[in-house]
Coordinates of C-alpha atoms in Angstrom, one line a residue:
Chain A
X1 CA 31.9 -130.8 107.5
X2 CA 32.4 -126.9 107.2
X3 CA 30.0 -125.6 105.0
X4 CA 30.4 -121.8 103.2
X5 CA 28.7 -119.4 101.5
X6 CA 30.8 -119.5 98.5
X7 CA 34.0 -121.4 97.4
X8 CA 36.5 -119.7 95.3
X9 CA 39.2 -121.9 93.9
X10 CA 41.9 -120.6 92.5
X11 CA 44.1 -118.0 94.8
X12 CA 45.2 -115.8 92.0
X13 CA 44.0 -112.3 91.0
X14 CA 40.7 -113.5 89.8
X15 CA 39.9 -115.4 92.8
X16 CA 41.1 -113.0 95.4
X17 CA 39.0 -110.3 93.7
X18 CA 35.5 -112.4 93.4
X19 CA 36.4 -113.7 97.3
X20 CA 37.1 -109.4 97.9
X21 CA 33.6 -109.0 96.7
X22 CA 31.5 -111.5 98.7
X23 CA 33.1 -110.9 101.8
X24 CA 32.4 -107.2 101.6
X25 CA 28.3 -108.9 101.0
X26 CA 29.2 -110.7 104.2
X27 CA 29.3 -114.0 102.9
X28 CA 31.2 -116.6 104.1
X29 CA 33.9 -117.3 101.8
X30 CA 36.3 -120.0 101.3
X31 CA 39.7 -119.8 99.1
X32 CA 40.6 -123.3 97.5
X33 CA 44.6 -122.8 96.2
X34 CA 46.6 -126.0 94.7
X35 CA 49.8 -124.4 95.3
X36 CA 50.6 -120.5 96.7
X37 CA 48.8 -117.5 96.2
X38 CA 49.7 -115.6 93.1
X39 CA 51.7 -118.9 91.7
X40 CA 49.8 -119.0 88.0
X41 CA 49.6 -116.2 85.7
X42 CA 48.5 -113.2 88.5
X43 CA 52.2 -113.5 89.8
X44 CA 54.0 -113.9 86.9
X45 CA 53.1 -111.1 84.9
X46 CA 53.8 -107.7 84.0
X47 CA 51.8 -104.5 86.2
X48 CA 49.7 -102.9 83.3
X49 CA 46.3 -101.7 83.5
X50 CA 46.9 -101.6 79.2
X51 CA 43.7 -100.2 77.8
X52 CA 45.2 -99.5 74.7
X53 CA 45.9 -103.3 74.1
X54 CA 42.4 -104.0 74.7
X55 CA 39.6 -105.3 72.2
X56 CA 37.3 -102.6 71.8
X57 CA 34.3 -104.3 73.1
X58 CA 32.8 -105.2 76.3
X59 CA 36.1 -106.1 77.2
X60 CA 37.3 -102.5 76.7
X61 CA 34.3 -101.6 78.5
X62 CA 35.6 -103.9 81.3
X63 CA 38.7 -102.6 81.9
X64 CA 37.6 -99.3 81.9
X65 CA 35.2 -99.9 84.7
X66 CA 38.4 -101.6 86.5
X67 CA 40.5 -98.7 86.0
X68 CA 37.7 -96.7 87.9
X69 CA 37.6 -99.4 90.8
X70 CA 41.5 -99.4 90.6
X71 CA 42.0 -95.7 91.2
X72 CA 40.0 -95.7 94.7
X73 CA 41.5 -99.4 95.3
X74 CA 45.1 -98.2 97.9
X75 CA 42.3 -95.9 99.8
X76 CA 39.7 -98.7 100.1
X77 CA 42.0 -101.5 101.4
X78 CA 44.2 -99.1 103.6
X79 CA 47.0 -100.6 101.5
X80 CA 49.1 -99.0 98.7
X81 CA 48.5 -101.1 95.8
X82 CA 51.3 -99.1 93.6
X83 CA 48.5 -97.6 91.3
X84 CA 50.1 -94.8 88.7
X85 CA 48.8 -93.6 85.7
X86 CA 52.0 -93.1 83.2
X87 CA 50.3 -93.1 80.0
X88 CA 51.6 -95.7 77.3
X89 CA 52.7 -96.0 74.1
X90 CA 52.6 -98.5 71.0
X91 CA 55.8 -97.9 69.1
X92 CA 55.3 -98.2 65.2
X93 CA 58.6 -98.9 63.1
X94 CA 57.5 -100.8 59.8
X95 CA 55.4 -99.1 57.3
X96 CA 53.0 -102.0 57.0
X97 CA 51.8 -102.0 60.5
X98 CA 50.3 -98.2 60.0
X99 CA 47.0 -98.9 58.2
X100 CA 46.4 -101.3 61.0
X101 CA 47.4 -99.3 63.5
X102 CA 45.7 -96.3 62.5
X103 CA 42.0 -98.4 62.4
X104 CA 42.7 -100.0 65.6
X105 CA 43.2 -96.0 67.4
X106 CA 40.3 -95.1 65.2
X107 CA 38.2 -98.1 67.2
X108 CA 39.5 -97.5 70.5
X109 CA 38.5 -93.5 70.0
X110 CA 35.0 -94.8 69.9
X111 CA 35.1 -96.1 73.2
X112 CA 36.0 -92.5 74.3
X113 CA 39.6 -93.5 75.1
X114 CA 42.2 -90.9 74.9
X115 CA 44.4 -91.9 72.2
X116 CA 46.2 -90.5 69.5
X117 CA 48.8 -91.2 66.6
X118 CA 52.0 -89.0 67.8
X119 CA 55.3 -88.5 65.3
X120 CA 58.5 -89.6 65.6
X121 CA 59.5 -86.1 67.0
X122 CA 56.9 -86.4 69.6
X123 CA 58.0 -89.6 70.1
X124 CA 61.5 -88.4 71.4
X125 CA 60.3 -86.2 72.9
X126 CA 58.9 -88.2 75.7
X127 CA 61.6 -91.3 75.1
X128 CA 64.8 -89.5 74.3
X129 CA 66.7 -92.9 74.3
X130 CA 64.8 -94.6 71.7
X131 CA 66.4 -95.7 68.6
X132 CA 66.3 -93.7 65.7
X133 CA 63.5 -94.6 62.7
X134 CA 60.6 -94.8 64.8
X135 CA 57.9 -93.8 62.6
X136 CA 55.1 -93.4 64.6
X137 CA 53.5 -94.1 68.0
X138 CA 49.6 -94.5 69.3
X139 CA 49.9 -92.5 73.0
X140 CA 47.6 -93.0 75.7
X141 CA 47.7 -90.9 78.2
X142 CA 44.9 -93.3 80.4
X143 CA 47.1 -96.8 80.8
X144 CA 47.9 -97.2 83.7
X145 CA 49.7 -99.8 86.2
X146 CA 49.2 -101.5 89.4
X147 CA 51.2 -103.9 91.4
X148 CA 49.5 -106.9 91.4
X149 CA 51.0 -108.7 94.0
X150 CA 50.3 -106.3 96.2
X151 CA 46.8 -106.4 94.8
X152 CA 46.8 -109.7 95.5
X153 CA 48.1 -109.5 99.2
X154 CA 45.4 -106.6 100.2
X155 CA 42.7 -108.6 99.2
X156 CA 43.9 -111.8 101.2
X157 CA 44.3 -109.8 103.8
X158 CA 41.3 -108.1 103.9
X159 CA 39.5 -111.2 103.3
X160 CA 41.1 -113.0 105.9
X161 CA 40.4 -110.4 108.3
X162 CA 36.7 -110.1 107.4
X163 CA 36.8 -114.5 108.2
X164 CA 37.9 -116.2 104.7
X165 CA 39.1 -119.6 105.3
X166 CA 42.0 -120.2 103.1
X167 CA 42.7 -123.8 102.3
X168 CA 46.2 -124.1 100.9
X169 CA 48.7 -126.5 99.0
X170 CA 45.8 -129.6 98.5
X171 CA 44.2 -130.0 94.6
X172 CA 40.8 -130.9 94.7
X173 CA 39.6 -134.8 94.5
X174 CA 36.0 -134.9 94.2
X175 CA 33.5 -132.4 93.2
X176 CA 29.7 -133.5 93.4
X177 CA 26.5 -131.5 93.8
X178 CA 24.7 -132.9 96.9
X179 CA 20.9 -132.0 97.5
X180 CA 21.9 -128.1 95.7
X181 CA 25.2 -127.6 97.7
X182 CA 28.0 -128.6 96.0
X183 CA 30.5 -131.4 97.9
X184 CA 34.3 -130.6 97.4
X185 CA 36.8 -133.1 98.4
X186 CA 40.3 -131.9 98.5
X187 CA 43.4 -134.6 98.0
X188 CA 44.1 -134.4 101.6
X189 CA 40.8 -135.9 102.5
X190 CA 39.1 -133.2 103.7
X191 CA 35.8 -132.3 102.4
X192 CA 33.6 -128.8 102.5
X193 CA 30.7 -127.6 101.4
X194 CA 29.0 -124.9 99.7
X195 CA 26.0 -123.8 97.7
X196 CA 28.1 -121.7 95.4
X197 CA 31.6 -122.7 93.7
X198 CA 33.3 -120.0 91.4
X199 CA 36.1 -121.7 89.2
X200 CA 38.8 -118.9 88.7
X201 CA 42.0 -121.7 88.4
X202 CA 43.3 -119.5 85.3
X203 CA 45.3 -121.7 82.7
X204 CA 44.0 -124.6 85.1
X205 CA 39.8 -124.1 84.3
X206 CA 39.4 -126.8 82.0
X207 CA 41.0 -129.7 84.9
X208 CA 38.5 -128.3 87.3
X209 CA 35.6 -128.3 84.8
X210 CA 36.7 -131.9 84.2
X211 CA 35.5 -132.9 87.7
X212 CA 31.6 -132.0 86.9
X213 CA 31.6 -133.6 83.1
X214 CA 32.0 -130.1 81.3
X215 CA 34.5 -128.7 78.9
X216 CA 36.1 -125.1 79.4
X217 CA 38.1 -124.6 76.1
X218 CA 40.6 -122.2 78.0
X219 CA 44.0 -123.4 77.5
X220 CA 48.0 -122.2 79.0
X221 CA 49.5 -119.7 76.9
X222 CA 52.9 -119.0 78.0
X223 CA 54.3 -115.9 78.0
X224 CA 58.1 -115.3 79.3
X225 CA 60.1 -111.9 80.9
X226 CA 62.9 -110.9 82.0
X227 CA 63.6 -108.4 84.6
X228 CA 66.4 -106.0 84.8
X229 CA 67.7 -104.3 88.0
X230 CA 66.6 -100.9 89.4
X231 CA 67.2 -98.3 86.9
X232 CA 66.3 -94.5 86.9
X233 CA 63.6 -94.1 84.6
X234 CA 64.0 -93.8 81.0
X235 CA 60.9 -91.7 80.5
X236 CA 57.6 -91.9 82.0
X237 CA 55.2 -93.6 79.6
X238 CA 55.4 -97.9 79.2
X239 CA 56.3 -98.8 76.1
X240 CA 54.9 -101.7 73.5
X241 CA 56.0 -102.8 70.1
X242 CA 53.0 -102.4 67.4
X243 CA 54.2 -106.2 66.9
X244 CA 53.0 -106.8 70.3
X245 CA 49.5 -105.9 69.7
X246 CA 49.2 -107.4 66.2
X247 CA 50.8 -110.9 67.8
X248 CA 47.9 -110.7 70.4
X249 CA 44.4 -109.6 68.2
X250 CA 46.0 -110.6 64.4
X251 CA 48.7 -112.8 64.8
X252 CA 48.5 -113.3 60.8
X253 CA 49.9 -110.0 60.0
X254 CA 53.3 -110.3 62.1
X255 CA 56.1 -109.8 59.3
X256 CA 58.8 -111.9 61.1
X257 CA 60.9 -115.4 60.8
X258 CA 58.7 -118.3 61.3
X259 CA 60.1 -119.1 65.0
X260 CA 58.9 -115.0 65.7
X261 CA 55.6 -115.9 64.7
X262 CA 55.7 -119.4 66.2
X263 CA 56.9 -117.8 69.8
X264 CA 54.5 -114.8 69.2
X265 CA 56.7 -112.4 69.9
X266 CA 56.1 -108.8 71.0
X267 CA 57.5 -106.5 73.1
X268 CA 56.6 -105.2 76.3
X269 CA 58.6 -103.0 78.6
X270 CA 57.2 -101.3 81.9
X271 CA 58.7 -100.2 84.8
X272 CA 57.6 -101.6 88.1
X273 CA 57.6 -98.6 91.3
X274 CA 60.6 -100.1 92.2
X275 CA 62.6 -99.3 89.4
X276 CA 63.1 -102.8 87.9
X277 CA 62.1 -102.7 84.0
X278 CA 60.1 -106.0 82.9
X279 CA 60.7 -107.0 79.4
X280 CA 58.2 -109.4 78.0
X281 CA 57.0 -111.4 75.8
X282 CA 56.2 -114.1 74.3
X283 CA 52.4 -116.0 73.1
X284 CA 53.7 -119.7 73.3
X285 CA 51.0 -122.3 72.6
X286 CA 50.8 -126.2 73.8
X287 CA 54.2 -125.4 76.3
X288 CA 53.5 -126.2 79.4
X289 CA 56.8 -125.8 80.8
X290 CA 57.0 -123.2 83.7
X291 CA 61.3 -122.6 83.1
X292 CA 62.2 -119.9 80.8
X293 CA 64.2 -120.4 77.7
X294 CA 67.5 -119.3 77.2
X295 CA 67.0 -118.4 73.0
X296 CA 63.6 -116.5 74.3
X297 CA 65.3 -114.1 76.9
X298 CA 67.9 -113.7 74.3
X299 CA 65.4 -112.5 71.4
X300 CA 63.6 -110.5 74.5
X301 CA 67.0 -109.0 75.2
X302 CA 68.0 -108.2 71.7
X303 CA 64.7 -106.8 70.5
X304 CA 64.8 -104.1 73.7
X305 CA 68.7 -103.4 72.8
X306 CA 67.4 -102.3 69.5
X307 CA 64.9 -100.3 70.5
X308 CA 66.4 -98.7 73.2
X309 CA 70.4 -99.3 72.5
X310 CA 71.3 -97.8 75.9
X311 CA 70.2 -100.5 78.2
X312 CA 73.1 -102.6 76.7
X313 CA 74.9 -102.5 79.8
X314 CA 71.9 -102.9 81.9
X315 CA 71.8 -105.8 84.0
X316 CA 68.8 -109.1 84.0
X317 CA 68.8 -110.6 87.3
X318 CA 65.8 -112.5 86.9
X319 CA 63.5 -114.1 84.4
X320 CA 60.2 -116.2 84.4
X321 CA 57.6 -117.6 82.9
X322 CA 53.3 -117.8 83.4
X323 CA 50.7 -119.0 81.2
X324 CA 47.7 -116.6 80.5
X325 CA 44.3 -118.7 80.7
X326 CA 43.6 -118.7 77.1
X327 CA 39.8 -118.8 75.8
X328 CA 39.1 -120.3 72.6
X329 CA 37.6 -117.0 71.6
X330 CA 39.8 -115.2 73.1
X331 CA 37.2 -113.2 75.6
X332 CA 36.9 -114.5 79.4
X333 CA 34.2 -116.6 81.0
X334 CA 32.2 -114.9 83.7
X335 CA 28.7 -116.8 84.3
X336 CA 27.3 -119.4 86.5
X337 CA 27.0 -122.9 83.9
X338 CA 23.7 -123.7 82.8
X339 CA 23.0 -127.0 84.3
X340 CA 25.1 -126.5 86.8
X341 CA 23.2 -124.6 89.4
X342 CA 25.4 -122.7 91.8
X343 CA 28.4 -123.4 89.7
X344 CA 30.4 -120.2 88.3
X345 CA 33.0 -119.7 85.8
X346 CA 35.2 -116.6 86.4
X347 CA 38.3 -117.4 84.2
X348 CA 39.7 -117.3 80.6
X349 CA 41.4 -113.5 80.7
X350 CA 44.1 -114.2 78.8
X351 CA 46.7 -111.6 79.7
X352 CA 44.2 -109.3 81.0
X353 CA 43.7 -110.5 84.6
X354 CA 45.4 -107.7 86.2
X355 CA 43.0 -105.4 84.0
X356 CA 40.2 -106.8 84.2
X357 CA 40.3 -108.2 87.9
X358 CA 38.0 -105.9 89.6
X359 CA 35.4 -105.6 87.5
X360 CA 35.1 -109.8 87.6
X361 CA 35.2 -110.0 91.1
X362 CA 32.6 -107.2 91.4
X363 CA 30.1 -108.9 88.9
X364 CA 30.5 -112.5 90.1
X365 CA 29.8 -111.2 93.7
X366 CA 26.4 -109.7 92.2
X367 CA 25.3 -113.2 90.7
X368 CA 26.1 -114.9 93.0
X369 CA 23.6 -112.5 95.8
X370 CA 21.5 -112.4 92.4
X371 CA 21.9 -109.2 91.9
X372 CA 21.1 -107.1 88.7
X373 CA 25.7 -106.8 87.6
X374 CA 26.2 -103.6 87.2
X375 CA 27.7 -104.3 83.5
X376 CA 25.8 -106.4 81.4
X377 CA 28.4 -109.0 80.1
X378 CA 26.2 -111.6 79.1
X379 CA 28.3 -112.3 75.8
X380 CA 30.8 -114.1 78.4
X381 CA 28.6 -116.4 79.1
X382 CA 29.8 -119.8 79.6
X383 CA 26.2 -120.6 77.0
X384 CA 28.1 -119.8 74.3
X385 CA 30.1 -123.1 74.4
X386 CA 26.7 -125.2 75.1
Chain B
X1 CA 64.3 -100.3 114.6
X2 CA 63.6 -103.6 112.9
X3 CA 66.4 -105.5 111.9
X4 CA 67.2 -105.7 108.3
X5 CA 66.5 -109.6 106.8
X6 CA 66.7 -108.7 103.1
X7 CA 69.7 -106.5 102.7
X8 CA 69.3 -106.1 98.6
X9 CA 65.2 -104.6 99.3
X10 CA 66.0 -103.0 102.6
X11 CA 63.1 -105.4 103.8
X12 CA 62.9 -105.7 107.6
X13 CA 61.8 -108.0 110.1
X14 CA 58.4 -106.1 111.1
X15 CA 57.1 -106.2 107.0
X16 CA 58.1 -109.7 106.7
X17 CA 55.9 -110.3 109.8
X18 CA 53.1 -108.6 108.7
X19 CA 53.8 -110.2 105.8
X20 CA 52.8 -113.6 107.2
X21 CA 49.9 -111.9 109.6
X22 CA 48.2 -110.9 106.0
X23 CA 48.2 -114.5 105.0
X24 CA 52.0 -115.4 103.4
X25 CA 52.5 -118.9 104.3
X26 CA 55.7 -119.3 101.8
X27 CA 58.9 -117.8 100.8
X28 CA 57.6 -117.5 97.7
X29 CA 54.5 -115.6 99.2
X30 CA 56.6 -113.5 101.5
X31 CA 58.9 -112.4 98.6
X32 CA 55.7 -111.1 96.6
X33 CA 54.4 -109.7 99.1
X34 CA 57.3 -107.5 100.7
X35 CA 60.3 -107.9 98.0
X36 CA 62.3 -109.9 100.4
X37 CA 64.8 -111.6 97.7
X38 CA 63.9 -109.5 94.8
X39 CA 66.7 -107.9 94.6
X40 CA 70.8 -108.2 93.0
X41 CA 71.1 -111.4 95.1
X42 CA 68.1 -113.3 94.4
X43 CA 67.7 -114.1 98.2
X44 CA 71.0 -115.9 98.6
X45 CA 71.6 -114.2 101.8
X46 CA 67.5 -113.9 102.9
X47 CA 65.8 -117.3 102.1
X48 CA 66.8 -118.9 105.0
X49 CA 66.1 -116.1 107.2
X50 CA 62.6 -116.3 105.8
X51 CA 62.2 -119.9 106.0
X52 CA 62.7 -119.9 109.9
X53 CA 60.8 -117.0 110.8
X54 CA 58.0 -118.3 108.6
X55 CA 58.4 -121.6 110.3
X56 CA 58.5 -119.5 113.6
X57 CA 55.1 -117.6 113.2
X58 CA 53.2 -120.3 111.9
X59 CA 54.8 -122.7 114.7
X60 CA 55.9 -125.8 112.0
X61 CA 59.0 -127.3 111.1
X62 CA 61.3 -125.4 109.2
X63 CA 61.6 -128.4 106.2
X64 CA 57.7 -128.0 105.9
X65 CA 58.1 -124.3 104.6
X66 CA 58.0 -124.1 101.1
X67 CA 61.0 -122.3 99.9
X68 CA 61.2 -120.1 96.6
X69 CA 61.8 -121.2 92.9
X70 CA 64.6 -120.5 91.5
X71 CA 65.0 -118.6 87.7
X72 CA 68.0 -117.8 85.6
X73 CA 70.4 -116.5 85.5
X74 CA 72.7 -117.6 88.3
X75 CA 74.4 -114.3 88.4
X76 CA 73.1 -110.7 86.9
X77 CA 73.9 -110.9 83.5
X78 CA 74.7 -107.9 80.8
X79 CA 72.1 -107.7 77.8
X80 CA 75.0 -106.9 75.4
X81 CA 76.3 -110.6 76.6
X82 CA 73.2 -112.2 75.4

């Protein structure tokens, strides 16, 4: 039986980062994935490093620490992980999401995060082909974006090369603590061991808590996009609807038709360093269905028509769908389980994996070589479900 | 000059194998990785290209590659249409 330092399972963004760190502690690391690298949420997403989207919090706290790690990331792994800073803005067009809006940039400037409210004038200034009767717009000139499968393919690589054992396309059969190292049986029959196990299986955490008689409440939340062919830019900043933020932190408050709010509709629209524009998206509970919709990419569509009427003729030549690893409480797990020695939890992001990937990796590394973390996020706990 | 597998991405032969050296052991993998089939055509004209040399590097059958998902629409389509 092959036995490890560590056993990540889960080969998305998450799991690629936390297998990043160890191996860079020289431990031996291996990488559990059901399917393909990158095949949950980390691959089906859009490339936004959004810290204006963020709850201020720790988890604002987290993303800016990612951002730092993100910035030296291409030079670190010798690989150009298509990092830019653009700056992004929350477009305002209903007079009823201003007081909201104008708290939540109030928060955020707490933090210390560059933001401000900008008028309409400023506004087209930057995005000369948005529609007319914008009435305001947060602008931060810190979001930023990152490819993250390219993220995902320096850190297998550089894992790989540094020994990781990748064991690919087998679900896991059996997991059981043996003597202090845990046993982990994949379908295919094989069996490895290891004294720690990090969980990181996104929208998939709760089957593999299943196996050791615990209950992560993360569940899928599927989010849909389409993606149009290379265009020349429209203007340099990545757009989101004010509905978009108020669908994700207070979905009560969307002033929409019924099947809006039941979709949780918002829009998103960045441009990858290619030139394709990704238009997102949608918050859709209990589906579990990894096809897109036909009346979703159509309301997707429509909604970026209005905003930005000249994209009519614009091509989709692609759409798909991913389901963000949902919390109950909508902040991420990142402990080892009480009980459970040698057991971590490193999942629960919601849509902000790509964000917050770095930082998770970096921290679960640090308990796991019990280490003080170098950000104390102890209110992710997994205790606070026990 | 590598030859040219993925004519929509301009992806050549030498990235799709270093592709597969970094760890892609899919189509699926390989398109994320490089762009191979990202483009107008969806990989019509690249999939099976990758398929083999996949198959190839990693020395199995070709029909044990997993090849990539496919997403609508069929053809690029016109917002204003939808």
């Amino acid at each position: 039986m092959k036995t490890y330092d560590a056993v990540i399972i889960g080969g998305g963004i998450i799991g690629l980062s936390c297998a990043y760190y160890l191996t860079l502690k020289n431990k031996k690391v291996a990488l559990i994935e059901k399917n393909q690298i990158g095949n949950g949420a980390s691959g089906a997403c859009d490339d936004m490093i959004l810290l204006q989207s963020k709850k201020p919090g720790k988890i604002l706290e987290m993303a800016i620490e990612s951002l730092d790690i993100y910035k030296g990331l291409s030079k670190e792994l010798n690989y150009d992980i298509g990092f830019h800073n653009r700056g992004g803005m929350i477009l305002i067009d209903k007079e009823e999401q201003i007081p909201f809006m104008e708290d939540y940039v109030k928060q955020q400037k707490k933090y210390g995060l560059n933001i401000e409210m900008i008028d309409e004038k400023a506004v087209k200034k930057l995005h000369p082909y948005v529609k007319d009767g914008i009435l305001a717009a947060t602008y931060g000139s810190e979001d930023s974006q990152v490819n993250p499968l390219y993220v995902m393919r320096a850190f297998l690589s550089s894992c790989i090369s540094k020994g990781m054992e990748v064991y690919k396309g087998s679900g896991i059969k059996e997991l059981k603590n043996n003597n202090g190292n845990w046993q982990i049986t994949l379908d295919n029959d094989v069996t490895i061991e290891s004294e720690s196990v990090v969980n990181a299986a996104g929208a998939w955490s709760r089957e593999i808590g299943k196996l050791i008689d615990i209950d992560i409440p993360i569940e899928p939340l599927k989010g849909q996009i389409a993606v149009t062919e290379n265009v020349p830019m429209l203007g340099k900043e990545n757009i989101w609807s004010a509905d978009y933020i108020i669908s994700k932190l207070k979905p009560e408050l969307v002033n929409h038709s019924e099947r809006f709010k039941e979709l949780g509709v918002g829009l998103s629209f960045t441009q990858t360093g290619e030139g394709n524009y990704l238009i997102g998206s949608t918050r859709e509970r209990g589906n579990f269905n990894k096809n897109t919709d036909k009346e979703v990419i159509e309301l997707l569509t429509n909604q970026i028509v209005e905003f930005f009427p000249i994209l009519k003729d614009v091509h989709i030549i692609r759409t798909f769908a991913g389901f963000r690893p949902s919390s109950v409480d909508g902040k991420p797990i990142i402990s080892e389980v009480k009980g459970k020695k040698g057991f971590y939890i490193a999942s629960g992001h919601g849509g902000d994996g790509i964000a917050l990937a770095p930082a998770t990796g970096k921290i679960i590394a640090e308990m796991i070589c019990k280490e003080k973390p170098s950000l104390d996020i102890s209110e992710f706990s997994y205790d606070r479900f026990i | 000059m590598s030859k040219i597998i993925c004519r929509c991405e301009e992806v050549t032969e030498e990235e799709i194998l270093q592709a597969i050296r970094d760890g892609a052991t899919t189509v699926d993998e390989v398109k994320k990785f490089t762009r191979a089939g990202m483009g107008l055509c969806q990989g019509r004209t690249c999939r099976k290209a990758v398929e083999r040399m996949i198959a190839n590097e990693l020395k199995e059958d070709v029909s044990e590659i997993k090849t990539s998902s496919y997403r609508a629409p069929v053809r690029p389509i016109k917002m204003k249409v939808l």
